[in-house]
PDB file of C-alpha atoms in Angstrom:
ATOM      1  CA  MET A   1      55.581  10.266 -23.048  1.00 38.00           C
ATOM      2  CA  ASN A   2      59.020   8.832 -23.757  1.00 40.00           C
ATOM      3  CA  GLN A   3      59.607   5.097 -23.823  1.00 42.00           C
ATOM      4  CA  SER A   4      61.595   4.934 -20.564  1.00 48.00           C
ATOM      5  CA  LEU A   5      58.834   6.689 -18.640  1.00 48.00           C
ATOM      6  CA  ARG A   6      56.237   4.444 -20.269  1.00 48.00           C
ATOM      7  CA  ASP A   7      58.214   1.385 -19.145  1.00 57.00           C
ATOM      8  CA  ASN A   8      58.573   2.801 -15.621  1.00 85.00           C
ATOM      9  CA  LYS A   9      54.795   2.833 -15.269  1.00 91.00           C
ATOM     10  CA  TYR A  10      54.902  -0.941 -14.899  1.00 92.00           C
ATOM     11  CA  ALA A  11      57.716  -0.933 -12.325  1.00 95.00           C
ATOM     12  CA  PRO A  12      56.812  -1.735  -8.712  1.00 97.00           C
ATOM     13  CA  ILE A  13      56.425   0.561  -5.721  1.00 98.00           C
ATOM     14  CA  GLY A  14      59.072   0.106  -3.050  1.00 98.00           C
ATOM     15  CA  VAL A  15      57.665   0.047   0.491  1.00 98.00           C
ATOM     16  CA  PHE A  16      59.720  -0.313   3.668  1.00 98.00           C
ATOM     17  CA  ASP A  17      59.215  -0.374   7.400  1.00 95.00           C
ATOM     18  CA  SER A  18      61.117  -1.421  10.492  1.00 91.00           C
ATOM     19  CA  GLY A  19      59.061  -4.611  10.603  1.00 88.00           C
ATOM     20  CA  VAL A  20      55.499  -5.708   9.970  1.00 93.00           C
ATOM     21  CA  GLY A  21      53.700  -2.438  10.738  1.00 92.00           C
ATOM     22  CA  GLY A  22      54.205  -1.135   7.219  1.00 95.00           C
ATOM     23  CA  LEU A  23      52.052  -3.976   5.967  1.00 97.00           C
ATOM     24  CA  THR A  24      49.063  -1.794   6.893  1.00 96.00           C
ATOM     25  CA  VAL A  25      50.357   0.700   4.309  1.00 97.00           C
ATOM     26  CA  ALA A  26      50.943  -2.075   1.763  1.00 98.00           C
ATOM     27  CA  ARG A  27      47.402  -3.309   2.437  1.00 97.00           C
ATOM     28  CA  GLU A  28      45.955   0.129   1.670  1.00 97.00           C
ATOM     29  CA  ILE A  29      48.041   0.402  -1.516  1.00 98.00           C
ATOM     30  CA  MET A  30      46.699  -2.987  -2.611  1.00 97.00           C
ATOM     31  CA  ARG A  31      43.155  -1.797  -1.972  1.00 96.00           C
ATOM     32  CA  GLN A  32      43.377   1.734  -3.362  1.00 96.00           C
ATOM     33  CA  LEU A  33      45.860   1.092  -6.217  1.00 97.00           C
ATOM     34  CA  PRO A  34      45.171  -2.517  -7.241  1.00 96.00           C
ATOM     35  CA  ARG A  35      47.163  -2.323 -10.491  1.00 95.00           C
ATOM     36  CA  GLU A  36      50.381  -1.317  -8.757  1.00 97.00           C
ATOM     37  CA  ARG A  37      53.073  -3.861  -7.955  1.00 96.00           C
ATOM     38  CA  ILE A  38      54.847  -3.761  -4.606  1.00 98.00           C
ATOM     39  CA  VAL A  39      58.298  -4.721  -3.365  1.00 98.00           C
ATOM     40  CA  TYR A  40      58.143  -4.675   0.440  1.00 98.00           C
ATOM     41  CA  PHE A  41      61.079  -4.768   2.841  1.00 98.00           C
ATOM     42  CA  GLY A  42      60.594  -5.312   6.572  1.00 97.00           C
ATOM     43  CA  ASP A  43      63.679  -4.687   8.704  1.00 96.00           C
ATOM     44  CA  THR A  44      62.695  -7.344  11.211  1.00 94.00           C
ATOM     45  CA  ALA A  45      66.270  -7.890  12.440  1.00 95.00           C
ATOM     46  CA  ARG A  46      66.587  -4.299  13.666  1.00 92.00           C
ATOM     47  CA  VAL A  47      63.069  -3.492  14.844  1.00 85.00           C
ATOM     48  CA  PRO A  48      62.039  -1.287  16.608  1.00 83.00           C
ATOM     49  CA  TYR A  49      63.210   2.008  15.127  1.00 85.00           C
ATOM     50  CA  GLY A  50      61.311   4.121  17.653  1.00 78.00           C
ATOM     51  CA  SER A  51      64.036   4.078  20.304  1.00 80.00           C
ATOM     52  CA  LYS A  52      67.021   4.515  17.952  1.00 88.00           C
ATOM     53  CA  SER A  53      68.922   7.689  17.095  1.00 90.00           C
ATOM     54  CA  ARG A  54      68.314   9.870  14.045  1.00 90.00           C
ATOM     55  CA  GLU A  55      71.729   8.921  12.638  1.00 94.00           C
ATOM     56  CA  THR A  56      71.056   5.198  12.965  1.00 95.00           C
ATOM     57  CA  ILE A  57      67.627   5.445  11.357  1.00 94.00           C
ATOM     58  CA  LEU A  58      69.050   7.465   8.480  1.00 95.00           C
ATOM     59  CA  ARG A  59      71.767   4.841   7.913  1.00 96.00           C
ATOM     60  CA  TYR A  60      69.258   1.988   7.993  1.00 97.00           C
ATOM     61  CA  SER A  61      66.939   3.834   5.605  1.00 97.00           C
ATOM     62  CA  ARG A  62      69.722   4.457   3.088  1.00 97.00           C
ATOM     63  CA  GLN A  63      70.640   0.770   3.081  1.00 97.00           C
ATOM     64  CA  ILE A  64      67.042  -0.242   2.461  1.00 98.00           C
ATOM     65  CA  ILE A  65      66.487   2.335  -0.264  1.00 97.00           C
ATOM     66  CA  HIS A  66      69.591   1.117  -2.090  1.00 96.00           C
ATOM     67  CA  PHE A  67      68.177  -2.418  -1.946  1.00 97.00           C
ATOM     68  CA  LEU A  68      64.769  -1.315  -3.245  1.00 97.00           C
ATOM     69  CA  GLU A  69      66.381   0.682  -6.042  1.00 96.00           C
ATOM     70  CA  SER A  70      68.232  -2.481  -7.063  1.00 96.00           C
ATOM     71  CA  LYS A  71      64.777  -4.023  -7.601  1.00 96.00           C
ATOM     72  CA  GLY A  72      63.898  -1.329 -10.128  1.00 96.00           C
ATOM     73  CA  VAL A  73      61.188   0.437  -8.153  1.00 97.00           C
ATOM     74  CA  LYS A  74      59.646   3.601  -9.620  1.00 97.00           C
ATOM     75  CA  ALA A  75      58.787   5.238  -6.281  1.00 97.00           C
ATOM     76  CA  ILE A  76      59.373   4.581  -2.584  1.00 98.00           C
ATOM     77  CA  VAL A  77      57.004   4.738   0.366  1.00 98.00           C
ATOM     78  CA  VAL A  78      58.621   5.147   3.782  1.00 97.00           C
ATOM     79  CA  ALA A  79      55.940   3.161   5.616  1.00 96.00           C
ATOM     80  CA  CYS A  80      57.368   3.929   9.044  1.00 93.00           C
ATOM     81  CA  ASN A  81      56.465   7.011  11.053  1.00 90.00           C
ATOM     82  CA  THR A  82      59.831   7.125  12.822  1.00 89.00           C
ATOM     83  CA  ALA A  83      61.824   6.870   9.588  1.00 93.00           C
ATOM     84  CA  SER A  84      59.494   9.418   7.978  1.00 92.00           C
ATOM     85  CA  ALA A  85      60.185  11.776  10.886  1.00 89.00           C
ATOM     86  CA  TYR A  86      63.946  11.279  11.166  1.00 90.00           C
ATOM     87  CA  ALA A  87      65.162  10.314   7.692  1.00 93.00           C
ATOM     88  CA  LEU A  88      62.791  11.417   4.935  1.00 92.00           C
ATOM     89  CA  GLU A  89      63.927  15.018   4.503  1.00 90.00           C
ATOM     90  CA  GLY A  90      67.578  13.963   4.580  1.00 91.00           C
ATOM     91  CA  LEU A  91      66.958  11.314   1.938  1.00 93.00           C
ATOM     92  CA  ARG A  92      64.806  13.333  -0.436  1.00 93.00           C
ATOM     93  CA  PRO A  93      67.665  15.331  -2.054  1.00 93.00           C
ATOM     94  CA  GLU A  94      69.504  12.058  -2.750  1.00 92.00           C
ATOM     95  CA  MET A  95      66.581  10.469  -4.576  1.00 93.00           C
ATOM     96  CA  LYS A  96      66.139  10.202  -8.338  1.00 93.00           C
ATOM     97  CA  ILE A  97      62.652   8.722  -7.979  1.00 96.00           C
ATOM     98  CA  PRO A  98      59.612  10.024  -6.030  1.00 96.00           C
ATOM     99  CA  ILE A  99      59.525   9.275  -2.298  1.00 97.00           C
ATOM    100  CA  ILE A 100      56.659   9.744   0.163  1.00 97.00           C
ATOM    101  CA  GLY A 101      56.352   9.197   3.911  1.00 96.00           C
ATOM    102  CA  VAL A 102      53.372   8.511   6.137  1.00 95.00           C
ATOM    103  CA  VAL A 103      53.475  11.623   8.340  1.00 95.00           C
ATOM    104  CA  LYS A 104      52.503  14.418   5.950  1.00 94.00           C
ATOM    105  CA  PRO A 105      49.337  12.782   4.525  1.00 95.00           C
ATOM    106  CA  GLY A 106      47.996  11.953   7.998  1.00 96.00           C
ATOM    107  CA  ALA A 107      48.827  15.387   9.408  1.00 97.00           C
ATOM    108  CA  LYS A 108      47.109  17.162   6.520  1.00 96.00           C
ATOM    109  CA  VAL A 109      43.895  15.185   6.948  1.00 97.00           C
ATOM    110  CA  ALA A 110      43.889  15.658  10.734  1.00 98.00           C
ATOM    111  CA  ALA A 111      44.349  19.423  10.377  1.00 97.00           C
ATOM    112  CA  ALA A 112      41.331  19.532   8.060  1.00 96.00           C
ATOM    113  CA  ALA A 113      39.207  17.126  10.119  1.00 97.00           C
ATOM    114  CA  THR A 114      39.435  18.779  13.537  1.00 97.00           C
ATOM    115  CA  ARG A 115      36.500  20.923  14.577  1.00 97.00           C
ATOM    116  CA  ASN A 116      37.960  22.459  17.734  1.00 97.00           C
ATOM    117  CA  GLY A 117      41.654  22.575  16.744  1.00 97.00           C
ATOM    118  CA  LYS A 118      42.722  20.009  19.357  1.00 98.00           C
ATOM    119  CA  ILE A 119      44.505  16.979  17.872  1.00 98.00           C
ATOM    120  CA  GLY A 120      46.050  13.980  19.604  1.00 98.00           C
ATOM    121  CA  VAL A 121      48.875  11.848  18.235  1.00 98.00           C
ATOM    122  CA  ILE A 122      49.926   8.406  19.433  1.00 97.00           C
ATOM    123  CA  GLY A 123      53.160   6.883  18.180  1.00 94.00           C
ATOM    124  CA  THR A 124      56.565   5.480  19.074  1.00 88.00           C
ATOM    125  CA  GLU A 125      58.926   7.316  21.391  1.00 89.00           C
ATOM    126  CA  GLY A 126      60.955   8.513  18.399  1.00 85.00           C
ATOM    127  CA  THR A 127      57.974   9.851  16.476  1.00 88.00           C
ATOM    128  CA  ILE A 128      56.537  11.711  19.461  1.00 93.00           C
ATOM    129  CA  ALA A 129      59.917  13.121  20.500  1.00 90.00           C
ATOM    130  CA  SER A 130      60.556  14.407  16.978  1.00 90.00           C
ATOM    131  CA  GLN A 131      57.450  16.651  17.127  1.00 94.00           C
ATOM    132  CA  ILE A 132      57.106  15.996  13.390  1.00 93.00           C
ATOM    133  CA  TYR A 133      53.312  15.698  13.512  1.00 96.00           C
ATOM    134  CA  THR A 134      53.022  18.978  15.390  1.00 96.00           C
ATOM    135  CA  GLU A 135      55.174  20.687  12.781  1.00 96.00           C
ATOM    136  CA  MET A 136      53.240  19.230   9.852  1.00 96.00           C
ATOM    137  CA  ILE A 137      49.806  19.898  11.373  1.00 97.00           C
ATOM    138  CA  ARG A 138      50.656  23.542  12.060  1.00 97.00           C
ATOM    139  CA  ARG A 139      51.666  24.064   8.445  1.00 96.00           C
ATOM    140  CA  HIS A 140      47.988  23.543   7.645  1.00 96.00           C
ATOM    141  CA  ASN A 141      46.442  24.805  10.881  1.00 96.00           C
ATOM    142  CA  PRO A 142      48.818  27.218  12.684  1.00 96.00           C
ATOM    143  CA  ASP A 143      46.557  27.516  15.721  1.00 96.00           C
ATOM    144  CA  ALA A 144      46.157  23.780  16.321  1.00 97.00           C
ATOM    145  CA  VAL A 145      46.864  22.373  19.775  1.00 97.00           C
ATOM    146  CA  VAL A 146      48.675  19.043  19.369  1.00 98.00           C
ATOM    147  CA  VAL A 147      48.998  16.561  22.221  1.00 97.00           C
ATOM    148  CA  GLY A 148      51.364  13.606  21.744  1.00 97.00           C
ATOM    149  CA  LYS A 149      51.606  10.337  23.631  1.00 96.00           C
ATOM    150  CA  ALA A 150      54.191   7.588  23.137  1.00 95.00           C
ATOM    151  CA  CYS A 151      52.669   4.090  23.274  1.00 96.00           C
ATOM    152  CA  PRO A 152      55.700   1.774  22.965  1.00 92.00           C
ATOM    153  CA  LEU A 153      53.929  -1.384  24.141  1.00 95.00           C
ATOM    154  CA  PHE A 154      51.474  -1.299  21.247  1.00 95.00           C
ATOM    155  CA  VAL A 155      54.054  -2.548  18.734  1.00 89.00           C
ATOM    156  CA  PRO A 156      55.004  -5.807  20.507  1.00 90.00           C
ATOM    157  CA  LEU A 157      51.356  -6.473  21.365  1.00 94.00           C
ATOM    158  CA  VAL A 158      50.345  -6.126  17.715  1.00 92.00           C
ATOM    159  CA  GLU A 159      53.247  -8.273  16.528  1.00 85.00           C
ATOM    160  CA  GLU A 160      52.245 -10.919  19.055  1.00 88.00           C
ATOM    161  CA  GLY A 161      48.800 -10.931  17.458  1.00 89.00           C
ATOM    162  CA  TRP A 162      47.059  -9.797  20.655  1.00 94.00           C
ATOM    163  CA  LEU A 163      44.841  -7.303  18.868  1.00 94.00           C
ATOM    164  CA  LYS A 164      41.808  -7.645  21.156  1.00 93.00           C
ATOM    165  CA  ASP A 165      43.408  -9.380  24.114  1.00 97.00           C
ATOM    166  CA  PRO A 166      42.377  -8.107  27.578  1.00 98.00           C
ATOM    167  CA  ILE A 167      46.010  -7.145  28.232  1.00 97.00           C
ATOM    168  CA  THR A 168      46.057  -4.983  25.084  1.00 98.00           C
ATOM    169  CA  ILE A 169      42.770  -3.337  26.049  1.00 98.00           C
ATOM    170  CA  GLU A 170      44.083  -2.532  29.538  1.00 98.00           C
ATOM    171  CA  VAL A 171      47.355  -1.124  28.154  1.00 98.00           C
ATOM    172  CA  ALA A 172      45.370   1.002  25.701  1.00 98.00           C
ATOM    173  CA  ARG A 173      43.147   2.327  28.486  1.00 98.00           C
ATOM    174  CA  ARG A 174      46.197   3.409  30.464  1.00 97.00           C
ATOM    175  CA  TYR A 175      47.877   5.078  27.497  1.00 97.00           C
ATOM    176  CA  LEU A 176      44.758   6.860  26.283  1.00 97.00           C
ATOM    177  CA  ALA A 177      43.609   8.010  29.720  1.00 96.00           C
ATOM    178  CA  SER A 178      45.804  11.094  29.407  1.00 91.00           C
ATOM    179  CA  PHE A 179      43.675  12.275  26.463  1.00 94.00           C
ATOM    180  CA  GLN A 180      40.402  12.187  28.371  1.00 85.00           C
ATOM    181  CA  GLU A 181      40.696  15.734  29.729  1.00 88.00           C
ATOM    182  CA  THR A 182      42.436  17.350  26.755  1.00 95.00           C
ATOM    183  CA  GLY A 183      39.287  17.845  24.707  1.00 95.00           C
ATOM    184  CA  ILE A 184      40.809  16.453  21.501  1.00 98.00           C
ATOM    185  CA  ASP A 185      38.323  15.689  18.750  1.00 98.00           C
ATOM    186  CA  THR A 186      40.833  14.071  16.371  1.00 98.00           C
ATOM    187  CA  LEU A 187      43.426  11.378  17.036  1.00 98.00           C
ATOM    188  CA  ILE A 188      46.179  10.310  14.637  1.00 98.00           C
ATOM    189  CA  LEU A 189      47.219   6.652  14.738  1.00 97.00           C
ATOM    190  CA  GLY A 190      50.851   7.707  14.295  1.00 95.00           C
ATOM    191  CA  CYS A 191      52.486   4.305  13.940  1.00 92.00           C
ATOM    192  CA  THR A 192      51.789   1.866  11.142  1.00 92.00           C
ATOM    193  CA  HIS A 193      51.023  -0.887  13.659  1.00 92.00           C
ATOM    194  CA  TYR A 194      48.258   1.126  15.280  1.00 95.00           C
ATOM    195  CA  PRO A 195      45.517   0.828  12.619  1.00 95.00           C
ATOM    196  CA  LEU A 196      45.308  -2.823  13.658  1.00 95.00           C
ATOM    197  CA  LEU A 197      44.180  -1.571  17.088  1.00 97.00           C
ATOM    198  CA  ARG A 198      41.654   0.841  15.614  1.00 97.00           C
ATOM    199  CA  SER A 199      38.601  -0.876  17.109  1.00 97.00           C
ATOM    200  CA  VAL A 200      40.180  -0.950  20.581  1.00 98.00           C
ATOM    201  CA  VAL A 201      41.092   2.744  20.355  1.00 98.00           C
ATOM    202  CA  ARG A 202      37.622   3.572  19.017  1.00 97.00           C
ATOM    203  CA  ASP A 203      35.917   1.827  21.939  1.00 97.00           C
ATOM    204  CA  ILE A 204      38.020   3.767  24.446  1.00 97.00           C
ATOM    205  CA  MET A 205      37.969   7.207  22.806  1.00 97.00           C
ATOM    206  CA  GLY A 206      34.335   7.092  21.688  1.00 96.00           C
ATOM    207  CA  LEU A 207      32.577   8.133  18.507  1.00 94.00           C
ATOM    208  CA  GLY A 208      33.166  11.822  19.189  1.00 95.00           C
ATOM    209  CA  VAL A 209      36.868  11.521  18.348  1.00 97.00           C
ATOM    210  CA  GLU A 210      37.816  11.209  14.672  1.00 97.00           C
ATOM    211  CA  LEU A 211      40.534   8.593  14.116  1.00 98.00           C
ATOM    212  CA  VAL A 212      42.997   9.339  11.326  1.00 98.00           C
ATOM    213  CA  ASN A 213      44.761   6.382   9.689  1.00 97.00           C
ATOM    214  CA  PRO A 214      47.924   7.660   7.941  1.00 95.00           C
ATOM    215  CA  ALA A 215      48.285   4.325   6.099  1.00 96.00           C
ATOM    216  CA  TYR A 216      45.059   4.968   4.195  1.00 96.00           C
ATOM    217  CA  GLU A 217      45.899   8.605   3.558  1.00 95.00           C
ATOM    218  CA  THR A 218      49.394   7.656   2.344  1.00 97.00           C
ATOM    219  CA  ALA A 219      47.977   5.243  -0.236  1.00 97.00           C
ATOM    220  CA  LEU A 220      45.750   8.006  -1.573  1.00 97.00           C
ATOM    221  CA  GLY A 221      48.677  10.438  -1.566  1.00 96.00           C
ATOM    222  CA  LEU A 222      50.821   7.912  -3.411  1.00 98.00           C
ATOM    223  CA  GLY A 223      48.166   7.616  -6.088  1.00 97.00           C
ATOM    224  CA  ARG A 224      48.178  11.375  -6.599  1.00 96.00           C
ATOM    225  CA  LEU A 225      51.997  11.472  -6.679  1.00 96.00           C
ATOM    226  CA  LEU A 226      52.212   8.740  -9.316  1.00 97.00           C
ATOM    227  CA  GLU A 227      49.602  10.506 -11.408  1.00 95.00           C
ATOM    228  CA  GLU A 228      51.496  13.806 -11.204  1.00 95.00           C
ATOM    229  CA  CYS A 229      54.744  12.092 -12.251  1.00 94.00           C
ATOM    230  CA  GLY A 230      53.133  10.148 -15.092  1.00 94.00           C
ATOM    231  CA  LEU A 231      53.962   6.870 -13.331  1.00 95.00           C
ATOM    232  CA  SER A 232      50.526   5.405 -12.634  1.00 96.00           C
ATOM    233  CA  ASN A 233      50.118   1.866 -13.916  1.00 93.00           C
ATOM    234  CA  ASP A 234      46.974   2.315 -15.991  1.00 80.00           C
ATOM    235  CA  SER A 235      47.333  -1.013 -17.774  1.00 70.00           C
ATOM    236  CA  ALA A 236      44.137  -3.021 -17.782  1.00 51.00           C
ATOM    237  CA  GLY A 237      45.805  -5.985 -19.445  1.00 42.00           C
ATOM    238  CA  PRO A 238      46.279  -9.471 -17.978  1.00 37.00           C
ATOM    239  CA  ARG A 239      48.471  -9.743 -14.883  1.00 45.00           C
ATOM    240  CA  MET A 240      50.473 -12.554 -13.364  1.00 40.00           C
ATOM    241  CA  GLU A 241      49.103 -14.137 -10.235  1.00 39.00           C
ATOM    242  CA  ARG A 242      50.362 -12.509  -7.054  1.00 43.00           C
ATOM    243  CA  GLY A 243      53.829 -13.744  -6.166  1.00 42.00           C
ATOM    244  CA  GLN A 244      54.225 -15.626  -9.451  1.00 39.00           C
ATOM    245  CA  SER A 245      56.533 -14.953 -12.387  1.00 39.00           C
ATOM    246  CA  ASN A 246      57.100 -16.541 -15.771  1.00 36.00           C
ATOM    247  CA  GLY A 247      60.765 -15.515 -15.840  1.00 39.00           C
ATOM    248  CA  SER A 248      60.172 -12.851 -18.503  1.00 40.00           C
ATOM    249  CA  ALA A 249      62.157  -9.613 -18.473  1.00 48.00           C
ATOM    250  CA  ASN A 250      59.007  -7.734 -19.434  1.00 55.00           C
ATOM    251  CA  PRO A 251      58.125  -5.492 -16.431  1.00 53.00           C
ATOM    252  CA  GLN A 252      54.444  -6.227 -17.006  1.00 56.00           C
ATOM    253  CA  ASP A 253      55.120  -9.907 -16.307  1.00 60.00           C
ATOM    254  CA  ALA A 254      56.879  -9.358 -12.970  1.00 69.00           C
ATOM    255  CA  PRO A 255      55.387 -10.664  -9.698  1.00 82.00           C
ATOM    256  CA  MET A 256      52.612  -8.480  -8.298  1.00 94.00           C
ATOM    257  CA  TYR A 257      53.868  -8.522  -4.711  1.00 97.00           C
ATOM    258  CA  GLN A 258      57.332  -9.406  -3.411  1.00 97.00           C
ATOM    259  CA  PHE A 259      58.337  -9.467   0.256  1.00 98.00           C
ATOM    260  CA  TYR A 260      61.799  -9.333   1.801  1.00 98.00           C
ATOM    261  CA  VAL A 261      62.897  -9.286   5.436  1.00 98.00           C
ATOM    262  CA  SER A 262      66.139  -9.119   7.403  1.00 97.00           C
ATOM    263  CA  ASP A 263      65.089 -11.802   9.924  1.00 96.00           C
ATOM    264  CA  ALA A 264      62.263 -14.130  11.013  1.00 94.00           C
ATOM    265  CA  ALA A 265      60.848 -14.709   7.528  1.00 97.00           C
ATOM    266  CA  GLU A 266      58.326 -17.359   8.558  1.00 96.00           C
ATOM    267  CA  LYS A 267      56.921 -15.264  11.396  1.00 94.00           C
ATOM    268  CA  PHE A 268      56.636 -12.302   9.038  1.00 95.00           C
ATOM    269  CA  LYS A 269      54.824 -14.390   6.424  1.00 96.00           C
ATOM    270  CA  ASN A 270      52.338 -15.697   8.974  1.00 94.00           C
ATOM    271  CA  PHE A 271      51.563 -12.212  10.250  1.00 94.00           C
ATOM    272  CA  ALA A 272      51.252 -10.813   6.726  1.00 96.00           C
ATOM    273  CA  ASN A 273      48.806 -13.549   5.769  1.00 96.00           C
ATOM    274  CA  SER A 274      46.655 -12.625   8.771  1.00 93.00           C
ATOM    275  CA  ILE A 275      46.095  -9.023   7.612  1.00 94.00           C
ATOM    276  CA  LEU A 276      46.670  -8.758   3.841  1.00 96.00           C
ATOM    277  CA  PRO A 277      43.961  -9.327   1.212  1.00 94.00           C
ATOM    278  CA  CYS A 278      46.142 -11.877  -0.568  1.00 93.00           C
ATOM    279  CA  GLU A 279      48.190 -14.930   0.360  1.00 92.00           C
ATOM    280  CA  ILE A 280      51.958 -14.587   0.648  1.00 92.00           C
ATOM    281  CA  LYS A 281      53.748 -17.775  -0.321  1.00 92.00           C
ATOM    282  CA  GLU A 282      57.227 -16.580   0.604  1.00 94.00           C
ATOM    283  CA  ALA A 283      59.136 -13.822   2.387  1.00 96.00           C
ATOM    284  CA  GLN A 284      62.748 -13.849   1.264  1.00 97.00           C
ATOM    285  CA  LEU A 285      65.520 -13.365   3.823  1.00 97.00           C
ATOM    286  CA  ILE A 286      68.330 -10.985   2.874  1.00 96.00           C
ATOM    287  CA  GLN A 287      71.369  -9.511   4.608  1.00 94.00           C
ATOM    288  CA  ILE A 288      70.590  -5.827   4.284  1.00 93.00           C
ATOM    289  CA  GLU A 289      73.978  -4.625   5.560  1.00 87.00           C
ATOM    290  CA  GLU A 290      75.993  -6.556   2.981  1.00 77.00           C
TER     291      GLU A 290
END
């Protein structure tokens, strides 16, 4: 292994989302790949992406990727289903580092998990309209029947922190009612906010329906990708405390986790601290369009 590749092993993973939903992906990376550093960007000024055009999402994604590359990341995770659907394939040829989205890993697992070939997908309007999950699932299971349902109210309810509120439960019942007669045995939580509603969805759909969490599957897929590229951080040496730095240029001494947002930094930090396995001391505000 050459020296530059060896140094890159200690570089962080870039993770981005339209807001706080991608924190469920960051959480799974922290759990499954605990030696990997993360630079997270939440585009909280321009959320949601689900109702925006393909061209707009591609432009936003390019801006964010340029920012993450300026932080020296070794790989990028598009922790947003809508951006994965609308922008990932357009971005991939432009990339000099590995990039992975959240759609393909979840679709692959769902295609393997279904027993009767009937798979449901819930997501934003953009993700469902793109038919990206249907396309990806049928690459693995050509005969699969895929039923999609947009659930746009889930995102604001999650961001409000109403994870088990009676209003959220009633909204979920209304959204998921359309699946009751479809016979699906597998349901993809096709938005990074939705794993936070897993218990609500489970109670409504019942134990007979397998729930697929693309955030978890993406973290596992990222681990395999880093291994294939020789970029896994296999260092077992001492690490800095999360969010701390001693000012050294040594990549092994960099902060474990860094968080950036385009708006509402304090609200983001509070939400992150409610779901992540570590405490965030700061979310830095940046002007992503500058």
